[in-house]
């Protein structure tokens, strides 16, 4: 399924509505779509390095907007939609631990730090909505986090677009394999959010859905 979705995503990068597809992928990935928008962003930046910053800004803003949808799902429709969505994405086991972390004093920093990790952003947005994180706090952290994730790509392609394209043209197989590994690593990292799975216990280790519901 992921391979078919990936191939379909790649095909949209070459069309006349590429910017709209880029915004759409960034929007839905923040709430329910399993494939990150980085491949489309990267291909568009390769084709037009001089517009790489523009593309990165579009991706950032669309992802933050999509994060609001994820927040709404977690806050208003968790039982109806959120639980089923997390289960379909194999993120259910990670949710209680993530909710506990975001509810703590370091929740703002945790969202920002996510921008430097492959952990799926949708886990963060749905969780933030579920725990009722203040919306202004969530938005500010999301803007910073998404900027870290996408603006770095835009800046690198703007500055080094030609050498990067030459490398990808020569080592396309390695580039694709690296992306697949990154996606898998994100879901593996999410699955290991529970400290007990990584062998590191903290105040959120052992938190369950029942205990979260009792304090929601």
XYZ file of N, CA, C and O in Angstrom:
864
model
N 0.828 -1.206 0.000
C 0.000 0.000 0.000
C 0.864 1.259 0.000
O 0.615 2.203 -0.751
N 1.904 1.265 0.847
C 2.788 2.423 0.909
C 3.493 2.656 -0.415
O 3.684 3.798 -0.832
N 3.886 1.568 -1.086
C 4.555 1.712 -2.377
C 3.625 2.343 -3.414
O 4.025 3.226 -4.174
N 2.372 1.918 -3.443
C 1.424 2.489 -4.398
C 1.176 3.963 -4.100
O 1.124 4.798 -5.012
N 1.022 4.283 -2.818
C 0.832 5.674 -2.433
C 2.054 6.519 -2.791
O 1.933 7.655 -3.251
N 3.224 5.954 -2.576
C 4.471 6.665 -2.878
C 4.568 6.963 -4.374
O 4.867 8.081 -4.791
N 4.308 5.959 -5.219
C 4.383 6.142 -6.664
C 3.358 7.170 -7.147
O 3.637 7.994 -8.025
N 2.166 7.114 -6.572
C 1.128 8.075 -6.931
C 1.537 9.491 -6.546
O 1.352 10.442 -7.295
N 2.139 9.619 -5.356
C 2.616 10.924 -4.900
C 3.668 11.485 -5.836
O 3.647 12.666 -6.198
N 4.605 10.649 -6.258
C 5.672 11.096 -7.137
C 5.142 11.615 -8.464
O 5.667 12.575 -9.031
N 4.096 10.977 -8.983
C 3.561 11.383 -10.270
C 2.989 12.785 -10.270
O 2.947 13.450 -11.315
N 2.533 13.250 -9.127
C 1.915 14.563 -9.043
C 2.931 15.700 -9.089
O 2.584 16.844 -9.372
N 4.184 15.422 -8.813
C 5.199 16.475 -8.735
C 5.509 17.082 -10.099
O 6.001 18.206 -10.178
N 5.243 16.351 -11.169
C 5.603 16.834 -12.505
C 4.467 17.566 -13.208
O 4.663 18.095 -14.294
N 3.288 17.613 -12.641
C 2.130 18.208 -13.302
C 2.056 19.714 -13.165
O 2.814 20.339 -12.410
N 1.114 20.339 -13.901
C 0.964 21.802 -13.869
C 0.415 22.331 -12.553
O 0.496 23.534 -12.285
N -0.155 21.452 -11.758
C -0.719 21.870 -10.469
C 0.155 21.390 -9.304
O -0.354 21.096 -8.216
N 1.456 21.321 -9.556
C 2.374 20.750 -8.575
C 2.316 21.470 -7.231
O 2.334 20.840 -6.177
N 2.233 22.812 -7.258
C 2.201 23.559 -5.996
C 0.956 23.223 -5.191
O 1.005 23.134 -3.968
N -0.157 23.054 -5.888
C -1.400 22.713 -5.189
C -1.328 21.304 -4.605
O -1.802 21.058 -3.491
N -0.718 20.377 -5.377
C -0.547 19.023 -4.857
C 0.403 19.019 -3.662
O 0.195 18.312 -2.683
N 1.452 19.840 -3.762
C 2.400 19.945 -2.654
C 1.686 20.418 -1.391
O 1.856 19.841 -0.303
N 0.870 21.451 -1.535
C 0.117 21.973 -0.384
C -0.855 20.922 0.144
O -1.004 20.751 1.357
N -1.508 20.199 -0.767
C -2.473 19.173 -0.354
C -1.789 18.052 0.412
O -2.265 17.630 1.472
N -0.661 17.549 -0.120
C 0.058 16.473 0.563
C 0.533 16.919 1.940
O 0.464 16.161 2.910
N 1.043 18.150 2.021
C 1.511 18.658 3.316
C 0.348 18.784 4.294
O 0.490 18.497 5.486
N -0.816 19.198 3.788
C -1.989 19.376 4.643
C -2.477 18.042 5.197
O -2.668 17.890 6.413
N -2.679 17.058 4.318
C -3.269 15.797 4.774
C -2.268 14.957 5.565
O -2.658 14.177 6.445
N -0.960 15.120 5.273
C 0.038 14.338 6.017
C 0.054 14.710 7.483
O 0.377 13.881 8.345
N -0.298 15.946 7.786
C -0.272 16.402 9.170
C -1.413 15.832 10.001
O -1.400 15.964 11.225
N -2.389 15.177 9.329
C -3.532 14.658 10.073
C -3.821 13.184 9.819
O -4.235 12.482 10.732
N -3.583 12.686 8.590
C -3.925 11.275 8.375
C -3.156 10.581 7.253
O -3.117 9.352 7.202
N -2.540 11.298 6.316
C -1.881 10.664 5.174
C -0.522 10.103 5.600
O 0.245 10.786 6.269
N -0.187 8.851 5.225
C 1.031 8.229 5.747
C 2.335 8.678 5.103
O 3.405 8.508 5.691
N 2.291 9.244 3.870
C 3.524 9.609 3.172
C 3.860 11.078 3.406
O 3.032 11.957 3.124
N 5.070 11.399 3.881
C 5.467 12.790 4.084
C 5.544 13.546 2.760
O 5.755 12.935 1.701
N 5.410 14.874 2.783
C 5.478 15.655 1.543
C 6.894 15.917 1.054
O 7.084 16.509 -0.011
N 7.882 15.482 1.793
C 9.276 15.751 1.422
C 9.647 15.299 0.005
O 10.401 16.006 -0.679
N 9.177 14.121 -0.481
C 9.545 13.723 -1.849
C 9.072 14.713 -2.904
O 9.820 15.070 -3.810
N 7.799 15.163 -2.798
C 7.276 16.135 -3.750
C 8.034 17.447 -3.619
O 8.417 18.069 -4.617
N 8.263 17.878 -2.392
C 9.033 19.103 -2.156
C 10.411 18.992 -2.780
O 10.880 19.913 -3.467
N 11.077 17.870 -2.565
C 12.422 17.678 -3.103
C 12.451 17.695 -4.622
O 13.319 18.336 -5.237
N 11.502 17.010 -5.269
C 11.457 16.974 -6.728
C 11.178 18.352 -7.314
O 11.778 18.756 -8.324
N 10.277 19.089 -6.679
C 9.976 20.427 -7.171
C 11.165 21.367 -6.990
O 11.446 22.213 -7.844
N 11.866 21.222 -5.888
C 13.057 22.042 -5.658
C 14.164 21.688 -6.646
O 14.928 22.561 -7.073
N 14.254 20.410 -7.026
C 15.242 20.004 -8.018
C 14.947 20.643 -9.370
O 15.857 21.087 -10.076
N 13.646 20.667 -9.718
C 13.264 21.221 -11.016
C 13.437 22.738 -11.063
O 13.835 23.295 -12.095
N 13.153 23.415 -9.948
C 13.233 24.876 -9.897
C 13.952 25.312 -8.627
O 13.310 25.786 -7.676
N 15.282 25.159 -8.560
C 16.009 25.520 -7.331
C 15.798 26.970 -6.910
O 15.822 27.280 -5.721
N 15.578 27.853 -7.888
C 15.391 29.268 -7.559
C 14.078 29.516 -6.813
O 13.888 30.588 -6.224
N 13.162 28.533 -6.840
C 11.878 28.673 -6.137
C 11.808 27.758 -4.910
O 10.733 27.576 -4.342
N 12.945 27.212 -4.520
C 12.959 26.242 -3.428
C 12.427 26.823 -2.119
O 11.684 26.152 -1.391
N 12.799 28.056 -1.815
C 12.327 28.688 -0.579
C 10.811 28.863 -0.626
O 10.115 28.618 0.370
N 10.291 29.276 -1.777
C 8.842 29.437 -1.941
C 8.130 28.108 -1.688
O 7.136 28.052 -0.963
N 8.659 27.044 -2.269
C 8.048 25.729 -2.094
C 8.093 25.295 -0.624
O 7.133 24.702 -0.115
N 9.192 25.581 0.039
C 9.316 25.208 1.448
C 8.320 25.968 2.313
O 7.742 25.411 3.262
N 8.092 27.244 1.988
C 7.118 28.041 2.738
C 5.715 27.499 2.525
O 4.921 27.380 3.480
N 5.389 27.158 1.279
C 4.071 26.577 0.984
C 3.871 25.302 1.794
O 2.816 25.088 2.400
N 4.878 24.456 1.808
C 4.785 23.195 2.534
C 4.610 23.429 4.029
O 3.792 22.770 4.686
N 5.367 24.356 4.571
C 5.288 24.662 6.002
C 3.902 25.152 6.392
O 3.284 24.647 7.341
N 3.393 26.131 5.657
C 2.086 26.708 5.998
C 0.961 25.696 5.822
O 0.044 25.612 6.658
N 1.019 24.895 4.749
C -0.021 23.885 4.525
C 0.022 22.810 5.602
O -1.017 22.311 6.044
N 1.222 22.443 6.035
C 1.354 21.431 7.074
C 0.811 21.928 8.406
O 0.141 21.188 9.132
N 1.075 23.192 8.727
C 0.540 23.768 9.966
C -0.990 23.805 9.896
O -1.678 23.485 10.880
N -1.535 24.180 8.732
C -2.992 24.183 8.567
C -3.554 22.776 8.719
O -4.586 22.565 9.367
N -2.860 21.788 8.137
C -3.290 20.403 8.300
C -3.190 19.944 9.736
O -3.986 19.116 10.190
N -2.220 20.494 10.449
C -2.091 20.170 11.863
C -3.316 20.583 12.656
O -3.688 19.928 13.630
N -3.951 21.669 12.232
C -5.185 22.097 12.899
C -6.299 21.072 12.698
O -7.127 20.868 13.594
N -6.322 20.434 11.510
C -7.310 19.371 11.293
C -7.021 18.196 12.222
O -7.939 17.632 12.831
N -5.743 17.827 12.328
C -5.382 16.759 13.252
C -5.750 17.111 14.682
O -6.251 16.270 15.433
N -5.504 18.363 15.063
C -5.868 18.840 16.398
C -7.376 18.705 16.610
O -7.828 18.250 17.668
N -8.168 19.111 15.609
C -9.629 19.038 15.714
C -10.098 17.594 15.843
O -11.024 17.292 16.609
N -9.455 16.689 15.098
C -9.808 15.268 15.205
C -9.563 14.772 16.621
O -10.402 14.085 17.213
N -8.404 15.122 17.167
C -8.081 14.681 18.516
C -8.976 15.305 19.576
O -9.299 14.668 20.580
N -9.392 16.541 19.348
C -10.152 17.264 20.375
C -11.652 16.987 20.308
O -12.308 16.836 21.338
N -12.175 16.925 19.088
C -13.629 16.820 18.933
C -14.121 15.442 18.478
O -15.299 15.135 18.675
N -13.258 14.659 17.851
C -13.734 13.398 17.266
C -12.759 12.255 17.517
O -12.560 11.409 16.653
N -12.150 12.247 18.706
C -11.155 11.202 18.951
C -11.787 9.813 18.952
O -11.283 8.890 18.311
N -12.884 9.647 19.668
C -13.521 8.328 19.753
C -14.082 7.893 18.407
O -14.026 6.709 18.053
N -14.589 8.840 17.645
C -15.234 8.515 16.377
C -14.232 8.301 15.248
O -14.382 7.395 14.428
N -13.191 9.139 15.200
C -12.238 9.112 14.084
C -10.813 8.852 14.546
O -10.088 8.029 13.968
N -10.384 9.580 15.576
C -8.984 9.550 15.990
C -8.457 8.175 16.333
O -7.377 7.783 15.889
N -9.213 7.419 17.130
C -8.751 6.088 17.532
C -8.584 5.168 16.334
O -7.591 4.435 16.241
N -9.537 5.210 15.417
C -9.461 4.360 14.225
C -8.290 4.766 13.343
O -7.601 3.919 12.755
N -8.047 6.068 13.249
C -6.943 6.569 12.440
C -5.596 6.146 13.011
O -4.716 5.666 12.281
N -5.423 6.302 14.313
C -4.172 5.881 14.949
C -3.949 4.380 14.798
O -2.822 3.932 14.575
N -5.029 3.628 14.904
C -4.914 2.176 14.747
C -4.493 1.822 13.323
O -3.633 0.968 13.120
N -5.072 2.481 12.324
C -4.734 2.203 10.933
C -3.287 2.553 10.627
O -2.644 1.913 9.787
N -2.747 3.559 11.316
C -1.369 3.988 11.106
C -0.397 3.306 12.063
O 0.787 3.631 12.077
N -0.907 2.369 12.863
C -0.083 1.628 13.830
C 0.598 2.559 14.842
O 1.770 2.376 15.193
N -0.155 3.552 15.293
C 0.365 4.522 16.256
C -0.360 4.462 17.593
O -0.071 5.251 18.487
N -1.277 3.509 17.735
C -2.080 3.431 18.958
C -1.216 3.223 20.198
O -1.432 3.851 21.238
N -0.235 2.334 20.099
C 0.607 2.029 21.259
C 1.432 3.232 21.693
O 1.792 3.360 22.867
N 1.739 4.139 20.753
C 2.557 5.305 21.065
C 1.744 6.441 21.656
O 2.300 7.346 22.281
N 0.435 6.416 21.458
C -0.401 7.557 21.802
C -0.386 7.906 23.292
O -0.204 9.085 23.644
N -0.595 6.959 24.216
C -0.621 7.341 25.634
C 0.673 8.014 26.098
O 0.630 9.010 26.835
N 1.796 7.484 25.658
C 3.079 8.063 26.056
C 3.226 9.480 25.486
O 3.655 10.415 26.181
N 2.843 9.637 24.196
C 2.930 10.960 23.572
C 2.009 11.949 24.273
O 2.377 13.109 24.496
N 0.796 11.509 24.626
C -0.146 12.387 25.316
C 0.407 12.834 26.663
O 0.272 13.997 27.060
N 1.018 11.921 27.374
C 1.605 12.257 28.672
C 2.725 13.281 28.510
O 2.818 14.247 29.269
N 3.563 13.096 27.492
C 4.676 14.017 27.268
C 4.191 15.412 26.875
O 4.700 16.425 27.365
N 3.206 15.467 25.983
C 2.718 16.769 25.531
C 1.955 17.494 26.631
O 1.904 18.725 26.651
N 1.358 16.747 27.533
C 0.615 17.363 28.626
C 1.561 17.987 29.654
O 1.175 18.886 30.406
N 2.791 17.541 29.696
C 3.755 18.040 30.668
C 4.281 19.420 30.309
O 3.940 20.005 29.276
N 5.128 19.940 31.162
C 5.678 21.282 30.973
C 6.518 21.379 29.718
O 6.672 22.454 29.139
N 7.083 20.253 29.280
C 7.955 20.258 28.108
C 7.204 19.974 26.814
O 7.818 19.713 25.782
N 5.860 20.040 26.846
C 5.078 19.733 25.663
C 5.408 20.632 24.481
O 5.505 20.172 23.341
N 5.587 21.921 24.735
C 5.923 22.879 23.675
C 7.246 22.503 23.018
O 7.360 22.460 21.784
N 8.239 22.193 23.835
C 9.552 21.806 23.322
C 9.477 20.478 22.578
O 10.163 20.275 21.571
N 8.623 19.574 23.052
C 8.499 18.267 22.411
C 7.997 18.407 20.976
O 8.451 17.703 20.074
N 7.052 19.316 20.750
C 6.548 19.529 19.392
C 7.634 20.132 18.510
O 7.822 19.719 17.359
N 8.370 21.085 19.035
C 9.462 21.684 18.261
C 10.524 20.638 17.926
O 10.999 20.554 16.788
N 10.878 19.825 18.907
C 11.911 18.805 18.697
C 11.487 17.798 17.652
O 12.328 17.213 16.962
N 10.183 17.576 17.509
C 9.693 16.636 16.515
C 10.139 17.024 15.105
O 10.329 16.173 14.241
N 10.339 18.343 14.876
C 10.765 18.799 13.565
C 12.108 18.246 13.129
O 12.410 18.198 11.936
N 12.915 17.815 14.080
C 14.229 17.259 13.767
C 14.223 15.739 13.797
O 15.266 15.110 13.715
N 13.046 15.128 13.920
C 12.936 13.671 13.978
C 11.976 13.177 12.901
O 11.170 13.940 12.373
N 12.022 11.869 12.570
C 11.085 11.317 11.578
C 9.764 10.860 12.177
O 8.972 10.230 11.495
N 9.511 11.151 13.457
C 8.249 10.736 14.080
C 7.082 11.391 13.334
O 7.110 12.589 13.071
N 6.054 10.632 12.957
C 4.929 11.195 12.192
C 4.281 12.382 12.896
O 3.898 12.294 14.059
N 4.142 13.489 12.175
C 3.581 14.713 12.757
C 2.128 14.523 13.157
O 1.634 15.155 14.085
N 1.417 13.644 12.448
C -0.001 13.404 12.745
C -0.195 12.874 14.156
O -1.208 13.156 14.795
N 0.771 12.104 14.665
C 0.688 11.617 16.037
C 0.692 12.795 17.005
O -0.055 12.815 17.991
N 1.515 13.796 16.709
C 1.621 14.973 17.562
C 0.350 15.814 17.496
O -0.165 16.265 18.527
N -0.178 16.039 16.294
C -1.336 16.926 16.153
C -2.583 16.333 16.797
O -3.320 17.033 17.501
N -2.823 15.050 16.563
C -4.002 14.406 17.154
C -3.873 14.366 18.673
O -4.834 14.621 19.404
N -2.680 14.071 19.144
C -2.437 14.013 20.580
C -2.641 15.372 21.235
O -3.255 15.483 22.297
N -2.115 16.426 20.598
C -2.260 17.775 21.154
C -3.732 18.162 21.273
O -4.149 18.782 22.254
N -4.538 17.786 20.287
C -5.959 18.068 20.360
C -6.637 17.288 21.466
O -7.493 17.815 22.185
N -6.251 16.041 21.617
C -6.855 15.190 22.638
C -6.629 15.742 24.034
O -7.539 15.753 24.861
N -5.414 16.208 24.317
C -5.111 16.690 25.662
C -5.569 18.136 25.861
O -5.488 18.663 26.972
N -6.020 18.790 24.778
C -6.483 20.172 24.911
C -5.356 21.167 25.091
O -5.518 22.164 25.810
N -4.227 20.959 24.426
C -3.148 21.938 24.491
C -3.670 23.290 23.994
O -4.401 23.344 23.003
N -3.333 24.392 24.648
C -3.775 25.713 24.185
C -3.441 25.913 22.710
O -2.305 25.662 22.285
N -4.416 26.363 21.926
C -4.270 26.402 20.486
C -3.140 27.330 20.043
O -2.414 27.025 19.090
N -2.972 28.465 20.717
C -1.894 29.389 20.353
C -0.529 28.738 20.584
O 0.384 28.871 19.752
N -0.393 28.042 21.680
C 0.841 27.336 21.999
C 1.113 26.253 20.958
O 2.248 26.093 20.484
N 0.072 25.524 20.588
C 0.206 24.472 19.587
C 0.615 25.051 18.232
O 1.503 24.513 17.553
N -0.018 26.145 17.826
C 0.291 26.746 16.535
C 1.726 27.256 16.470
O 2.430 27.038 15.478
N 2.163 27.942 17.506
C 3.525 28.470 17.516
C 4.545 27.337 17.453
O 5.503 27.389 16.663
N 4.344 26.303 18.255
C 5.262 25.171 18.242
C 5.241 24.468 16.893
O 6.291 24.036 16.390
N 4.066 24.378 16.271
C 3.950 23.715 14.973
C 4.681 24.491 13.887
O 5.356 23.895 13.030
N 4.550 25.815 13.900
C 5.240 26.637 12.904
C 6.749 26.444 13.010
O 7.450 26.271 12.000
N 7.265 26.452 14.230
C 8.704 26.267 14.426
C 9.120 24.863 13.997
O 10.116 24.679 13.275
N 8.353 23.861 14.408
C 8.679 22.473 14.097
C 8.662 22.209 12.604
O 9.588 21.611 12.045
N 7.605 22.649 11.920
C 7.478 22.428 10.482
C 8.512 23.217 9.701
O 8.983 22.771 8.653
N 8.869 24.404 10.205
C 9.923 25.179 9.547
C 11.250 24.438 9.594
O 11.998 24.412 8.618
N 11.549 23.837 10.737
C 12.775 23.053 10.852
C 12.781 21.937 9.819
O 13.783 21.684 9.143
N 11.654 21.274 9.668
C 11.567 20.118 8.789
C 11.650 20.483 7.313
O 12.317 19.795 6.540
N 10.980 21.572 6.901
C 10.869 21.875 5.474
C 11.785 22.995 4.994
O 12.290 22.940 3.866
N 12.017 24.012 5.818
C 12.844 25.117 5.363
C 14.291 24.694 5.150
O 14.987 25.227 4.287
N 14.739 23.713 5.933
C 16.093 23.195 5.724
C 16.213 22.608 4.325
O 17.208 22.812 3.621
N 15.179 21.873 3.911
C 15.174 21.296 2.563
C 15.221 22.405 1.519
O 16.004 22.357 0.562
N 14.364 23.422 1.697
C 14.332 24.517 0.738
C 15.657 25.255 0.638
O 16.131 25.557 -0.469
N 16.270 25.535 1.768
C 17.544 26.266 1.769
C 18.646 25.438 1.111
O 19.432 25.952 0.306
N 18.699 24.145 1.424
C 19.735 23.291 0.843
C 19.603 23.213 -0.677
O 20.599 23.302 -1.406
N 18.379 23.057 -1.155
C 18.188 22.979 -2.603
C 18.421 24.336 -3.267
O 18.872 24.398 -4.407
N 18.098 25.409 -2.571
C 18.350 26.740 -3.130
C 19.843 26.983 -3.289
O 20.290 27.582 -4.283
N 20.617 26.534 -2.321
C 22.056 26.774 -2.350
C 22.821 25.735 -3.155
O 23.810 26.059 -3.819
N 22.374 24.475 -3.092
C 23.140 23.390 -3.698
C 22.292 22.533 -4.630
O 22.505 21.325 -4.743
N 21.327 23.156 -5.302
C 20.403 22.398 -6.132
C 21.074 21.567 -7.202
O 20.765 20.379 -7.380
N 22.006 22.139 -7.942
C 22.655 21.421 -9.039
C 23.468 20.221 -8.553
O 23.326 19.115 -9.094
N 24.326 20.374 -7.538
C 25.069 19.200 -7.048
C 24.157 18.106 -6.483
O 24.416 16.917 -6.683
N 23.083 18.523 -5.793
C 22.159 17.523 -5.250
C 21.479 16.769 -6.380
O 21.340 15.547 -6.336
N 21.062 17.483 -7.429
C 20.417 16.834 -8.569
C 21.378 15.863 -9.241
O 20.994 14.750 -9.637
N 22.631 16.274 -9.387
C 23.622 15.395 -10.015
C 23.810 14.120 -9.193
O 23.923 13.018 -9.748
N 23.830 14.264 -7.871
C 24.003 13.089 -7.008
C 22.804 12.156 -7.116
O 22.951 10.944 -7.220
N 21.588 12.745 -7.094
C 20.384 11.917 -7.186
C 20.298 11.230 -8.538
O 19.904 10.067 -8.637
N 20.658 11.957 -9.620
C 20.645 11.343 -10.947
C 21.574 10.139 -11.006
O 21.283 9.136 -11.671
N 22.682 10.221 -10.280
C 23.669 9.141 -10.312
C 23.318 8.028 -9.353
O 23.567 6.845 -9.625
N 22.742 8.392 -8.209
C 22.467 7.396 -7.164
C 20.983 7.386 -6.804
O 20.614 7.453 -5.625
N 20.119 7.306 -7.815
C 18.689 7.364 -7.576
C 18.225 6.243 -6.664
O 17.398 6.444 -5.779
N 18.755 5.049 -6.874
C 18.363 3.904 -6.043
C 18.652 4.145 -4.575
O 17.819 3.859 -3.712
N 19.818 4.700 -4.284
C 20.180 4.993 -2.901
C 19.282 6.078 -2.312
O 18.896 6.012 -1.143
N 18.936 7.073 -3.136
C 18.076 8.157 -2.650
C 16.695 7.632 -2.285
O 16.140 7.973 -1.240
N 16.128 6.800 -3.150
C 14.807 6.235 -2.874
C 14.861 5.340 -1.644
O 13.988 5.392 -0.779
N 15.908 4.512 -1.564
C 16.044 3.622 -0.412
C 16.176 4.422 0.880
O 15.592 4.068 1.914
N 16.911 5.521 0.821
C 17.077 6.352 2.004
C 15.768 6.961 2.460
O 15.492 7.032 3.665
N 14.931 7.375 1.499
C 13.633 7.931 1.857
C 12.751 6.876 2.510
O 12.087 7.136 3.517
N 12.726 5.680 1.932
C 11.902 4.603 2.498
C 12.363 4.281 3.918
O 11.546 4.101 4.824
N 13.659 4.240 4.121
C 14.199 3.975 5.450
C 13.766 5.068 6.419
O 13.412 4.793 7.573
N 13.755 6.327 5.959
C 13.358 7.440 6.822
C 11.897 7.326 7.237
O 11.547 7.548 8.402
N 11.028 6.959 6.282
C 9.611 6.793 6.607
C 9.427 5.679 7.628
O 8.726 5.827 8.632
N 10.079 4.524 7.375
C 9.965 3.400 8.299
C 10.520 3.779 9.665
O 9.939 3.453 10.705
N 11.644 4.507 9.666
C 12.256 4.919 10.933
C 11.314 5.800 11.739
O 11.286 5.734 12.970
N 10.525 6.626 11.043
C 9.573 7.480 11.747
C 8.538 6.677 12.501
O 8.254 6.956 13.668
N 7.983 5.660 11.857
C 6.970 4.855 12.526
C 7.591 3.969 13.607
O 6.976 3.710 14.641
N 8.833 3.517 13.381
C 9.521 2.748 14.411
C 9.793 3.629 15.622
O 9.590 3.219 16.773
N 10.228 4.872 15.369
C 10.488 5.798 16.471
C 9.213 6.080 17.244
O 9.218 6.168 18.476
N 8.102 6.216 16.519
C 6.825 6.451 17.191
C 6.440 5.246 18.036
O 5.937 5.386 19.154
N 6.688 4.050 17.503
C 6.355 2.837 18.248
C 7.190 2.702 19.513
O 6.783 2.060 20.481
N 8.368 3.324 19.515
C 9.264 3.220 20.667
C 9.116 4.399 21.626
O 9.914 4.549 22.556
N 8.101 5.236 21.427
C 7.918 6.385 22.316
C 7.686 5.949 23.758
O 8.066 6.650 24.689
N 7.033 4.813 23.900
C 6.863 4.306 25.255
C 8.214 3.964 25.838
O 8.923 3.117 25.320
N 8.620 4.658 26.905
C 9.961 4.499 27.451
C 10.302 3.067 27.802
O 11.446 2.647 27.698
N 9.294 2.273 28.216
C 9.584 0.906 28.611
C 10.038 0.086 27.435
O 10.816 -0.862 27.583
N 9.599 0.425 26.224
C 10.013 -0.338 25.046
C 11.466 -0.079 24.717
O 12.140 -0.907 24.139
N 11.928 1.109 25.020
C 13.318 1.431 24.749
C 14.214 1.115 25.935
O 15.408 1.333 25.892
N 13.615 0.605 26.987
C 14.394 0.248 28.171
C 14.714 1.432 29.050
O 15.572 1.357 29.920
N 14.040 2.549 28.823
C 14.276 3.749 29.620
C 12.957 4.174 30.255
O 12.024 4.552 29.561
N 12.883 4.099 31.556
C 11.641 4.441 32.259
C 11.639 5.915 32.639
O 12.660 6.480 32.986
N 10.475 6.547 32.554
C 10.310 7.909 33.035
C 8.897 8.057 33.555
O 8.169 7.076 33.707
N 8.477 9.302 33.815
C 7.184 9.515 34.451
C 6.013 9.133 33.547
O 4.887 8.974 34.028
N 6.260 8.975 32.264
C 5.180 8.625 31.335
C 5.175 7.149 30.968
O 4.283 6.701 30.241
N 6.143 6.400 31.430
C 6.172 4.972 31.148
C 5.002 4.281 31.835
O 4.727 4.509 33.003
N 4.303 3.447 31.093
C 3.183 2.708 31.664
C 1.868 3.443 31.637
O 0.853 2.912 32.102
N 1.812 4.648 31.081
C 0.554 5.375 30.957
C -0.361 4.618 30.003
O 0.073 4.122 28.963
N -1.635 4.532 30.321
C -2.595 3.796 29.488
C -3.694 4.733 29.001
O -3.853 5.854 29.488
N -4.476 4.247 28.042
C -5.607 5.014 27.535
C -6.612 5.283 28.661
O -7.197 6.354 28.722
N -6.805 4.309 29.539
C -7.761 4.467 30.636
C -7.335 5.597 31.569
O -8.158 6.417 31.999
N -6.050 5.656 31.879
C -5.584 6.702 32.785
C -5.650 8.068 32.131
O -5.906 9.083 32.789
N -5.444 8.119 30.819
C -5.574 9.391 30.112
C -7.010 9.872 30.121
O -7.291 11.052 30.338
N -7.939 8.952 29.877
C -9.356 9.306 29.829
C -9.837 9.837 31.171
O -10.697 10.723 31.243
N -9.261 9.328 32.247
C -9.726 9.713 33.582
C -9.346 11.142 33.944
O -9.947 11.741 34.824
N -8.340 11.697 33.227
C -7.909 13.068 33.540
C -8.143 14.018 32.387
O -7.744 15.160 32.435
N -8.801 13.557 31.336
C -9.025 14.393 30.165
C -9.989 15.547 30.500
O -10.997 15.330 31.106
